[in-house]
């Protein structure tokens, strides 16, 4: 009887540990930034800035002079549809949990903000403290901009947001604050 209880407790601990779904990084697409534009024909153009993973066997440090990020652009009637197309295009599972920036761009001003952000508010994968920013131009052109030494545009934008806040010239907005 005692062994049965111990076996049951052990089995429960193993099953509920959260370690059952191991994910190979080669099968996962890690998103760094998301740019969203809305066209006249009612389609979202979503620019996904993603990390280019190095080989698992490669133990050398990341080469900052090479492009460590790339941008993939997908379209859809919804942001969810654009994400599904990204996954189908790459054959990988999309992970937005490490994303640092959502950039809203061209055409978004014609929409109700909650219509655009509902996808992210309902997405358990995304960090609700992610930076949210707007641009008058196309988000696609900013997110896909390449810089020297492989630096990601999202990193520079997040640093600029932080510096402007410290200087008192900008009030940053996080996804959770847009929800409230």
Short mmCIF file of C-alpha atoms in Angstrom, two decimals:
data_model
loop_
_atom_site.label_atom_id
_atom_site.label_comp_id
_atom_site.label_asym_id
_atom_site.label_seq_id
_atom_site.Cartn_x
_atom_site.Cartn_y
_atom_site.Cartn_z
CA UNK A 1 0.00 0.00 0.00
CA UNK A 2 2.77 2.39 1.01
CA UNK A 3 4.76 1.64 -2.17
CA UNK A 4 1.63 2.29 -4.25
CA UNK A 5 1.21 5.74 -2.70
CA UNK A 6 4.87 6.59 -3.25
CA UNK A 7 4.64 5.39 -6.87
CA UNK A 8 1.50 7.52 -7.39
CA UNK A 9 3.17 10.62 -5.90
CA UNK A 10 6.29 10.07 -8.03
CA UNK A 11 4.27 9.57 -11.21
CA UNK A 12 2.23 12.71 -10.47
CA UNK A 13 5.39 14.75 -9.85
CA UNK A 14 6.92 13.59 -13.14
CA UNK A 15 3.75 14.20 -15.16
CA UNK A 16 3.13 17.66 -13.69
CA UNK A 17 6.74 18.87 -13.75
CA UNK A 18 6.34 20.77 -17.02
CA UNK A 19 9.34 19.03 -18.51
CA UNK A 20 7.36 16.74 -20.76
CA UNK A 21 7.50 19.00 -23.84
CA UNK A 22 11.16 19.46 -24.62
CA UNK A 23 11.69 21.72 -27.58
CA UNK A 24 14.61 21.54 -29.97
CA UNK A 25 15.72 25.08 -30.84
CA UNK A 26 16.29 24.02 -34.43
CA UNK A 27 12.53 23.42 -34.68
CA UNK A 28 11.60 26.68 -33.03
CA UNK A 29 11.52 30.15 -34.54
CA UNK A 30 12.40 32.70 -31.82
CA UNK A 31 10.85 36.10 -32.56
CA UNK A 32 12.75 39.21 -31.47
CA UNK A 33 10.44 41.97 -32.75
CA UNK A 34 7.09 42.24 -34.51
CA UNK A 35 6.15 45.00 -36.94
CA UNK A 36 2.51 45.38 -37.98
CA UNK A 37 1.15 47.36 -40.91
CA UNK A 38 -2.41 47.38 -42.27
CA UNK A 39 -3.11 47.77 -45.97
CA UNK A 40 -5.98 49.32 -47.87
CA UNK A 41 -7.13 45.86 -48.97
CA UNK A 42 -7.76 44.81 -45.35
CA UNK A 43 -4.67 42.66 -44.82
CA UNK A 44 -2.17 42.80 -42.01
CA UNK A 45 1.46 42.79 -43.10
CA UNK A 46 3.42 41.36 -40.19
CA UNK A 47 7.21 41.60 -40.15
CA UNK A 48 8.77 39.04 -37.84
CA UNK A 49 12.36 39.77 -36.83
CA UNK A 50 13.72 36.37 -35.84
CA UNK A 51 16.99 35.05 -34.49
CA UNK A 52 19.19 33.02 -36.83
CA UNK A 53 20.28 30.17 -34.58
CA UNK A 54 23.83 28.93 -34.76
CA UNK A 55 24.55 25.28 -35.13
CA UNK A 56 24.15 23.33 -31.90
CA UNK A 57 27.61 21.85 -32.45
CA UNK A 58 29.12 25.34 -32.83
CA UNK A 59 30.66 26.21 -29.47
CA UNK A 60 32.31 29.44 -30.64
CA UNK A 61 30.86 32.71 -29.35
CA UNK A 62 28.24 34.46 -31.49
CA UNK A 63 29.87 36.39 -34.31
CA UNK A 64 28.52 39.94 -33.98
CA UNK A 65 29.79 40.86 -37.44
CA UNK A 66 27.39 38.42 -39.07
CA UNK A 67 23.64 38.75 -39.27
CA UNK A 68 22.17 37.09 -36.21
CA UNK A 69 18.64 38.20 -37.07
CA UNK A 70 16.55 38.18 -40.19
CA UNK A 71 13.08 39.43 -41.05
CA UNK A 72 10.31 37.33 -42.51
CA UNK A 73 7.18 39.10 -43.77
CA UNK A 74 3.79 37.39 -43.87
CA UNK A 75 0.30 38.64 -44.62
CA UNK A 76 -3.12 37.67 -43.36
CA UNK A 77 -6.63 38.88 -42.65
CA UNK A 78 -5.70 38.57 -38.98
CA UNK A 79 -2.41 38.62 -37.10
CA UNK A 80 -3.09 35.02 -36.11
CA UNK A 81 -3.36 34.05 -39.77
CA UNK A 82 -0.06 35.82 -40.49
CA UNK A 83 1.58 33.87 -37.65
CA UNK A 84 0.22 30.61 -39.00
CA UNK A 85 1.66 31.46 -42.41
CA UNK A 86 5.02 32.16 -40.75
CA UNK A 87 5.00 28.73 -39.16
CA UNK A 88 4.00 27.06 -42.43
CA UNK A 89 6.62 29.02 -44.38
CA UNK A 90 9.49 28.10 -42.05
CA UNK A 91 8.28 24.71 -40.86
CA UNK A 92 9.02 25.78 -37.31
CA UNK A 93 7.02 26.46 -34.17
CA UNK A 94 6.82 30.24 -33.60
CA UNK A 95 7.89 31.43 -30.14
CA UNK A 96 7.20 35.07 -29.20
CA UNK A 97 8.08 34.79 -25.50
CA UNK A 98 11.45 36.54 -26.02
CA UNK A 99 10.14 39.34 -28.22
CA UNK A 100 11.24 42.81 -27.12
CA UNK A 101 9.13 45.09 -29.30
CA UNK A 102 5.80 45.38 -31.08
CA UNK A 103 5.95 48.19 -33.62
CA UNK A 104 2.68 49.44 -35.08
CA UNK A 105 2.98 51.17 -38.42
CA UNK A 106 1.23 52.16 -41.61
CA UNK A 107 -2.55 51.90 -41.68
CA UNK A 108 -2.94 50.91 -38.04
CA UNK A 109 -4.32 54.37 -37.21
CA UNK A 110 -7.47 53.47 -39.21
CA UNK A 111 -8.23 50.59 -36.84
CA UNK A 112 -9.45 50.40 -33.29
CA UNK A 113 -6.36 49.70 -31.17
CA UNK A 114 -8.02 46.84 -29.29
CA UNK A 115 -8.70 45.10 -32.63
CA UNK A 116 -4.97 45.02 -33.29
CA UNK A 117 -3.77 44.22 -29.77
CA UNK A 118 -6.39 41.57 -28.88
CA UNK A 119 -4.20 38.95 -30.52
CA UNK A 120 -1.33 39.78 -28.16
CA UNK A 121 -3.51 40.19 -25.07
CA UNK A 122 -4.94 36.71 -25.66
CA UNK A 123 -1.54 35.15 -26.47
CA UNK A 124 -0.12 33.32 -23.44
CA UNK A 125 3.23 33.10 -25.21
CA UNK A 126 4.00 36.83 -25.22
CA UNK A 127 5.39 38.89 -22.33
CA UNK A 128 2.85 41.53 -21.33
CA UNK A 129 5.68 43.93 -20.41
CA UNK A 130 6.89 44.07 -24.03
CA UNK A 131 7.57 47.56 -25.45
CA UNK A 132 4.85 48.90 -27.72
CA UNK A 133 5.64 51.70 -30.17
CA UNK A 134 4.08 53.47 -33.17
CA UNK A 135 5.65 54.83 -36.30
CA UNK A 136 4.21 57.12 -38.96
CA UNK A 137 5.89 55.08 -41.66
CA UNK A 138 5.90 51.39 -42.35
CA UNK A 139 6.81 49.14 -39.44
CA UNK A 140 8.12 46.67 -42.02
CA UNK A 141 10.92 49.01 -43.12
CA UNK A 142 12.06 49.64 -39.53
CA UNK A 143 11.92 46.05 -38.30
CA UNK A 144 13.74 44.76 -41.37
CA UNK A 145 16.48 47.42 -41.33
CA UNK A 146 19.94 45.89 -41.13
CA UNK A 147 22.65 47.52 -39.10
CA UNK A 148 26.39 47.09 -38.73
CA UNK A 149 27.73 44.24 -36.65
CA UNK A 150 24.48 42.27 -36.74
CA UNK A 151 22.78 44.41 -34.11
CA UNK A 152 19.02 44.02 -34.15
CA UNK A 153 16.94 47.13 -34.81
CA UNK A 154 14.60 46.14 -31.96
CA UNK A 155 17.47 46.33 -29.46
CA UNK A 156 18.34 49.86 -30.56
CA UNK A 157 14.71 50.99 -30.45
CA UNK A 158 14.25 49.58 -26.95
CA UNK A 159 17.44 51.33 -25.81
CA UNK A 160 16.20 54.60 -27.36
CA UNK A 161 12.87 54.23 -25.57
CA UNK A 162 14.68 53.68 -22.26
CA UNK A 163 17.06 56.62 -22.79
CA UNK A 164 14.24 58.96 -23.80
CA UNK A 165 12.28 57.96 -20.70
CA UNK A 166 15.28 58.66 -18.46
CA UNK A 167 15.70 62.05 -20.14
CA UNK A 168 12.04 62.80 -19.52
CA UNK A 169 11.14 63.21 -23.19
CA UNK A 170 9.08 60.07 -23.66
CA UNK A 171 6.60 57.98 -21.73
CA UNK A 172 7.10 54.34 -22.63
CA UNK A 173 4.11 52.10 -23.18
CA UNK A 174 4.02 48.41 -22.42
CA UNK A 175 1.47 45.96 -23.80
CA UNK A 176 -0.17 45.53 -20.39
CA UNK A 177 -0.61 49.30 -20.04
CA UNK A 178 -2.38 49.48 -23.40
CA UNK A 179 -4.77 46.82 -22.06
CA UNK A 180 -5.68 48.96 -19.08
#
